Amino acid sequence: MTHRQLGTTGVRVSPLTLGALNFGKKTPQQYEDSKAVLHAALDAGINIIDTSDSYHAGESEEVVGEVLRERGRDDIVVATKFNRPNGDDPNRRGNSRRWIFHAVDASLKRLGTDWIDLYQAHRPDPDTDIAETVDALTDLVRAGKIRYFGTSTFQAHELVEAQWAAADRRLNRPVTEQPPYSILVRGIERAVLPVAREHRIAVLPWSPLAAGWLSGKYPDAGGPEWSRRLARQPHRADPSNAANQDKAAAVRELTRLADEAGLSLIHLSIAFVLQHPAITSAIIGPRTVDHLKSALDAPQAVLTTDVLDRIDAIVPPGTTVNPTDDGHVPPSLTDPALRRRVVPSSG
């Protein structure tokens, strides 16, 4: 795989990041699949793994740690996250200095490593001053426990506030952001991506397949995959839901477009994300090796201007397919110069 620079860090990462949301040990099959996917991804050239202390109550970090010991630590970029509740104690969550210092040691132990390459705030914490969070994370960099830090699902103004807090106090700054982004969920094109480019923040979007909607197996098709989703999140998978009907209609159009372009829907969807000039690496979360293999060649797909225009016609820039969306496109987003037309340089 051709690697891309991670913001201003000088670190180079693969265009696909392996997301470890599905990894755990709840059953022997899950454990076996998790390790098989990890090894297959590394064999295929993916060099960055993203997990969290909240995925399967820390089991995901444990499985990643086992593979780190088996494969060697030095050539793998490890990213994990903190913030999500860990028990009932109100202080065992959030972005406070107190919790960050506890959480990082627990993650290091589960991962079986002396350092974390990228440590991320899983969500904003409105109860904690962003300066406290940035200050604590800077101290972890200086202590050698983490190399860099970033954020996940921050709004544009929160990204700016974090940058300002770091500059004002001469602290290390957040170097990455993990937002949701896909053809069906394009809200970050309004402000988050422009802010990221302005501040040279690397963007590692999650859910480029829109929680399975762009996998080619959407609810209309039925099948065991959607049965599992329906059991876990009925509002997101129920085909009788009006919002899901809108999504299904968009997916049918996108499927036809992918066929005409000679691509799978998965390749079209991931290529769309990767072709935006603000994007560094797309996080994929395969549950099995077959799921992984279906995405591996996506970075090689290049979408033509005509294909991008047709995608924009199906889901306008800056919008999200949902029942309350009025289809309004902010005037600035109708300017072709601000839409996706530049493939980021790589080497």
XYZ file of C-alpha atoms in Angstrom:
347
model
C 0.000 0.000 0.000
C 1.093 3.572 -0.684
C 1.405 5.407 2.609
C 0.218 8.885 3.521
C 1.639 11.365 5.984
C -0.214 11.640 9.286
C -0.758 15.395 9.387
C 2.421 17.234 10.355
C 3.906 14.364 12.363
C 6.163 12.816 9.736
C 4.632 9.411 10.525
C 3.355 7.604 7.428
C 0.295 5.386 7.576
C -1.586 3.154 5.183
C -4.705 4.614 3.489
C -6.774 2.026 5.353
C -6.764 1.894 9.146
C -7.851 -1.359 10.772
C -10.624 -0.555 13.238
C -10.821 -3.006 16.139
C -14.412 -2.363 17.221
C -15.410 -5.977 16.502
C -12.448 -7.617 18.232
C -12.928 -9.433 21.516
C -13.019 -12.740 23.372
C -16.686 -13.213 24.168
C -16.746 -16.434 22.154
C -14.003 -18.665 20.723
C -15.177 -17.733 17.217
C -14.927 -13.998 17.882
C -11.450 -14.444 19.334
C -10.315 -16.564 16.382
C -11.790 -14.150 13.824
C -10.253 -11.142 15.587
C -6.726 -12.483 15.481
C -7.137 -13.763 11.919
C -8.273 -10.322 10.708
C -5.397 -8.595 12.516
C -2.775 -10.864 10.984
C -4.341 -10.668 7.505
C -4.475 -6.865 7.654
C -0.824 -6.585 8.653
C 0.140 -9.074 5.949
C -1.727 -6.907 3.413
C 0.271 -3.805 4.347
C -2.063 -2.024 6.759
C 0.223 -0.527 9.398
C -2.184 1.332 11.701
C -4.660 -0.251 14.126
C -7.331 1.779 15.915
C -8.986 0.497 19.069
C -10.456 1.872 22.325
C -10.567 1.028 25.998
C -14.358 0.793 25.624
C -14.475 -1.830 22.856
C -15.766 -5.024 24.448
C -14.766 -3.729 27.895
C -11.087 -3.619 26.972
C -10.961 -7.024 25.274
C -10.215 -5.397 21.934
C -7.029 -3.842 23.316
C -6.055 -7.213 24.808
C -6.408 -8.996 21.461
C -4.454 -6.250 19.697
C -1.789 -6.577 22.379
C -1.451 -10.300 21.755
C -0.858 -9.693 18.044
C 1.661 -6.947 18.821
C 3.681 -9.472 20.817
C 3.442 -12.014 18.021
C 4.292 -9.632 15.185
C 6.626 -7.150 16.849
C 5.749 -3.676 18.033
C 8.023 -1.277 16.170
C 6.440 -1.300 12.698
C 2.810 -1.011 13.839
C 1.146 2.328 14.569
C -1.206 1.762 17.504
C -4.076 4.148 18.175
C -6.495 3.852 21.061
C -9.017 6.062 22.812
C -10.306 7.148 26.235
C -13.438 8.963 27.478
C -16.222 6.348 27.558
C -17.645 5.272 30.955
C -15.767 2.539 32.785
C -18.121 1.442 35.549
C -20.565 3.467 37.619
C -18.075 5.823 39.260
C -18.640 9.282 37.692
C -14.891 9.945 37.703
C -14.086 6.864 35.611
C -14.932 8.566 32.324
C -14.493 11.801 30.431
C -11.468 13.890 29.520
C -10.207 15.022 32.924
C -6.545 14.820 33.888
C -7.467 12.386 36.658
C -9.180 9.928 34.330
C -6.714 10.286 31.456
C -3.778 9.338 33.682
C -5.642 6.278 34.972
C -6.980 5.255 31.558
C -3.655 5.411 29.740
C -1.954 3.084 32.220
C -4.807 0.593 31.920
C -4.620 0.698 28.109
C -0.839 0.259 28.132
C -1.245 -2.819 30.309
C -3.922 -4.371 28.099
C -1.932 -3.611 24.942
C 1.245 -4.977 26.518
C 3.314 -2.062 25.271
C 5.363 0.771 26.719
C 3.892 3.455 24.471
C 0.826 4.336 22.420
C 1.438 6.027 19.071
C -1.848 7.938 18.944
C -4.043 8.523 22.030
C -7.450 10.045 21.287
C -10.337 11.612 23.167
C -13.199 9.377 22.056
C -15.727 12.194 22.409
C -15.759 15.811 23.608
C -16.313 16.355 27.336
C -18.370 19.505 27.976
C -17.631 19.290 31.714
C -13.850 19.497 31.324
C -11.903 22.513 30.091
C -10.211 21.526 26.843
C -7.023 23.146 28.178
C -6.922 20.615 31.015
C -7.238 17.763 28.535
C -4.534 19.100 26.205
C -2.241 19.815 29.159
C -2.645 16.271 30.526
C -2.021 14.714 27.118
C 1.059 16.873 26.608
C 2.407 15.571 29.911
C 1.884 12.002 28.657
C 3.893 12.815 25.522
C 6.695 14.208 27.672
C 6.559 11.129 29.887
C 6.978 8.881 26.829
C 3.689 7.044 27.359
C 2.181 8.374 24.120
C 3.723 9.806 20.963
C 0.838 11.968 19.707
C -2.772 12.680 20.607
C -5.965 13.507 18.778
C -9.738 13.682 18.969
C -12.803 11.828 17.742
C -16.169 13.216 16.671
C -15.356 16.788 17.693
C -17.265 19.611 16.048
C -15.357 22.219 14.060
C -15.408 24.835 16.821
C -14.143 22.227 19.312
C -11.227 21.408 17.041
C -10.344 25.105 16.859
C -10.657 25.518 20.636
C -8.230 22.644 21.182
C -5.734 24.151 18.746
C -6.004 27.553 20.413
C -5.618 26.090 23.905
C -2.443 24.315 22.835
C -0.982 27.388 21.142
C -1.894 29.728 24.017
C -0.192 27.508 26.606
C 2.640 26.315 24.355
C 1.480 22.714 24.643
C 1.492 19.871 22.137
C -1.536 20.121 19.879
C -4.012 17.469 18.726
C -2.763 16.143 15.393
C -5.708 13.969 14.300
C -9.498 13.875 14.227
C -11.780 10.858 13.767
C -15.191 11.896 12.422
C -17.987 9.828 10.867
C -17.848 10.172 7.090
C -19.344 8.341 4.139
C -21.342 9.044 0.982
C -24.498 8.927 3.125
C -23.082 11.035 5.974
C -21.375 14.106 4.532
C -21.988 16.660 7.278
C -18.290 17.146 8.048
C -17.775 18.673 4.615
C -19.453 21.840 5.910
C -16.884 22.842 8.543
C -14.866 19.981 10.057
C -12.875 19.155 6.923
C -12.098 22.799 6.075
C -10.905 23.357 9.663
C -8.798 20.204 9.531
C -7.098 21.353 6.321
C -6.514 24.838 7.735
C -4.820 23.458 10.859
C -3.176 20.515 9.066
C -5.011 17.993 11.229
C -4.950 14.439 9.868
C -8.463 13.039 9.416
C -9.154 9.335 10.026
C -12.882 8.914 9.327
C -14.850 6.052 10.801
C -17.758 4.172 9.204
C -16.951 4.833 5.518
C -19.527 2.129 4.734
C -22.182 3.909 6.832
C -22.618 1.114 9.382
C -22.998 -1.477 6.637
C -25.402 0.433 4.397
C -22.729 0.742 1.719
C -21.492 -2.829 2.008
C -23.876 -4.020 -0.704
C -25.989 -5.824 1.909
C -28.585 -3.265 2.907
C -31.923 -4.098 4.607
C -33.870 -4.635 1.378
C -31.637 -7.627 0.732
C -32.243 -9.176 4.136
C -29.853 -11.892 5.289
C -28.113 -12.757 8.576
C -25.937 -9.618 8.642
C -28.967 -7.355 8.800
C -30.739 -9.670 11.208
C -27.867 -9.094 13.642
C -27.970 -5.346 13.078
C -31.736 -5.288 13.570
C -31.338 -7.090 16.888
C -28.660 -4.655 18.101
C -29.956 -1.357 16.713
C -33.533 -1.606 15.435
C -33.810 2.096 14.582
C -30.750 1.898 12.330
C -31.585 -1.303 10.509
C -35.384 -1.593 10.369
C -36.348 -1.352 6.663
C -39.847 -0.096 7.615
C -38.310 3.043 9.168
C -38.773 6.120 6.956
C -35.147 7.211 7.415
C -33.928 3.790 6.366
C -36.166 3.830 3.304
C -34.448 7.036 2.203
C -31.065 5.416 2.745
C -32.080 2.305 0.843
C -33.237 4.405 -2.104
C -29.901 6.248 -2.171
C -27.985 2.980 -1.888
C -29.861 1.511 -4.847
C -28.813 4.487 -6.991
C -25.237 4.255 -5.753
C -25.171 0.528 -6.503
C -26.188 1.213 -10.102
C -23.515 3.897 -10.342
C -20.857 1.543 -8.985
C -21.856 -1.127 -11.504
C -21.582 1.363 -14.359
C -18.159 2.494 -13.080
C -16.958 -1.118 -12.928
C -16.538 -1.036 -9.159
C -18.051 -2.783 -6.186
C -20.161 -0.572 -3.946
C -17.562 -1.058 -1.195
C -14.746 0.176 -3.441
C -16.809 3.129 -4.655
C -17.682 4.122 -1.095
C -14.186 3.876 0.377
C -12.601 5.529 -2.671
C -15.054 8.420 -2.285
C -13.832 8.999 1.267
C -10.137 8.606 0.456
C -10.272 10.905 -2.565
C -11.183 13.930 -0.456
C -7.986 15.991 -0.050
C -8.511 16.391 3.706
C -8.647 12.642 4.407
C -5.578 10.712 5.519
C -6.788 7.150 6.190
C -10.229 5.520 6.334
C -11.053 3.272 9.285
C -12.569 -0.043 8.257
C -13.994 -2.427 10.842
C -14.108 -5.915 9.332
C -15.489 -8.725 11.460
C -14.034 -11.493 9.289
C -11.128 -11.957 6.880
C -13.603 -12.028 3.973
C -14.919 -8.613 5.048
C -11.351 -7.343 5.137
C -10.482 -8.707 1.701
C -13.505 -6.972 0.150
C -12.033 -3.578 1.116
C -8.299 -4.020 0.582
C -8.141 -2.848 -3.052
C -10.371 0.200 -2.529
C -7.456 2.674 -2.201
C -6.445 1.863 -5.790
C -9.812 3.003 -7.182
C -9.886 6.569 -8.530
C -13.274 8.170 -9.140
C -13.678 10.358 -12.203
C -15.218 13.818 -12.113
C -18.351 12.415 -13.748
C -18.746 9.753 -11.057
C -18.194 12.323 -8.299
C -20.799 14.615 -9.856
C -23.311 11.787 -9.927
C -22.609 10.976 -6.286
C -23.219 14.653 -5.464
C -26.555 14.444 -7.271
C -27.610 11.464 -5.157
C -26.357 12.859 -1.826
C -25.517 16.592 -2.064
C -22.277 17.831 -0.483
C -22.526 18.623 3.209
C -25.770 16.712 3.725
C -26.793 13.499 5.449
C -29.493 11.100 4.302
C -32.110 11.240 7.067
C -35.845 11.972 7.382
C -35.354 15.557 8.601
C -32.874 16.553 5.915
C -34.408 19.231 3.693
C -31.809 18.743 0.999
C -30.505 22.276 1.453
C -26.925 22.746 0.390
C -25.106 25.756 1.903
C -24.189 28.211 -0.888
C -20.461 27.705 -0.321
C -20.804 23.997 -1.021
C -22.288 24.622 -4.473
C -18.949 26.077 -5.549
C -17.219 23.304 -7.552
C -13.853 24.576 -6.331
C -14.770 23.532 -2.785
C -15.968 20.065 -3.687
C -13.881 16.907 -3.956
C -11.636 17.253 -6.939
C -8.079 16.751 -5.695
C -6.451 13.429 -4.917
C -4.012 13.951 -2.009
C -0.370 13.514 -2.878
C 1.221 10.320 -1.652
C 4.497 8.550 -1.872
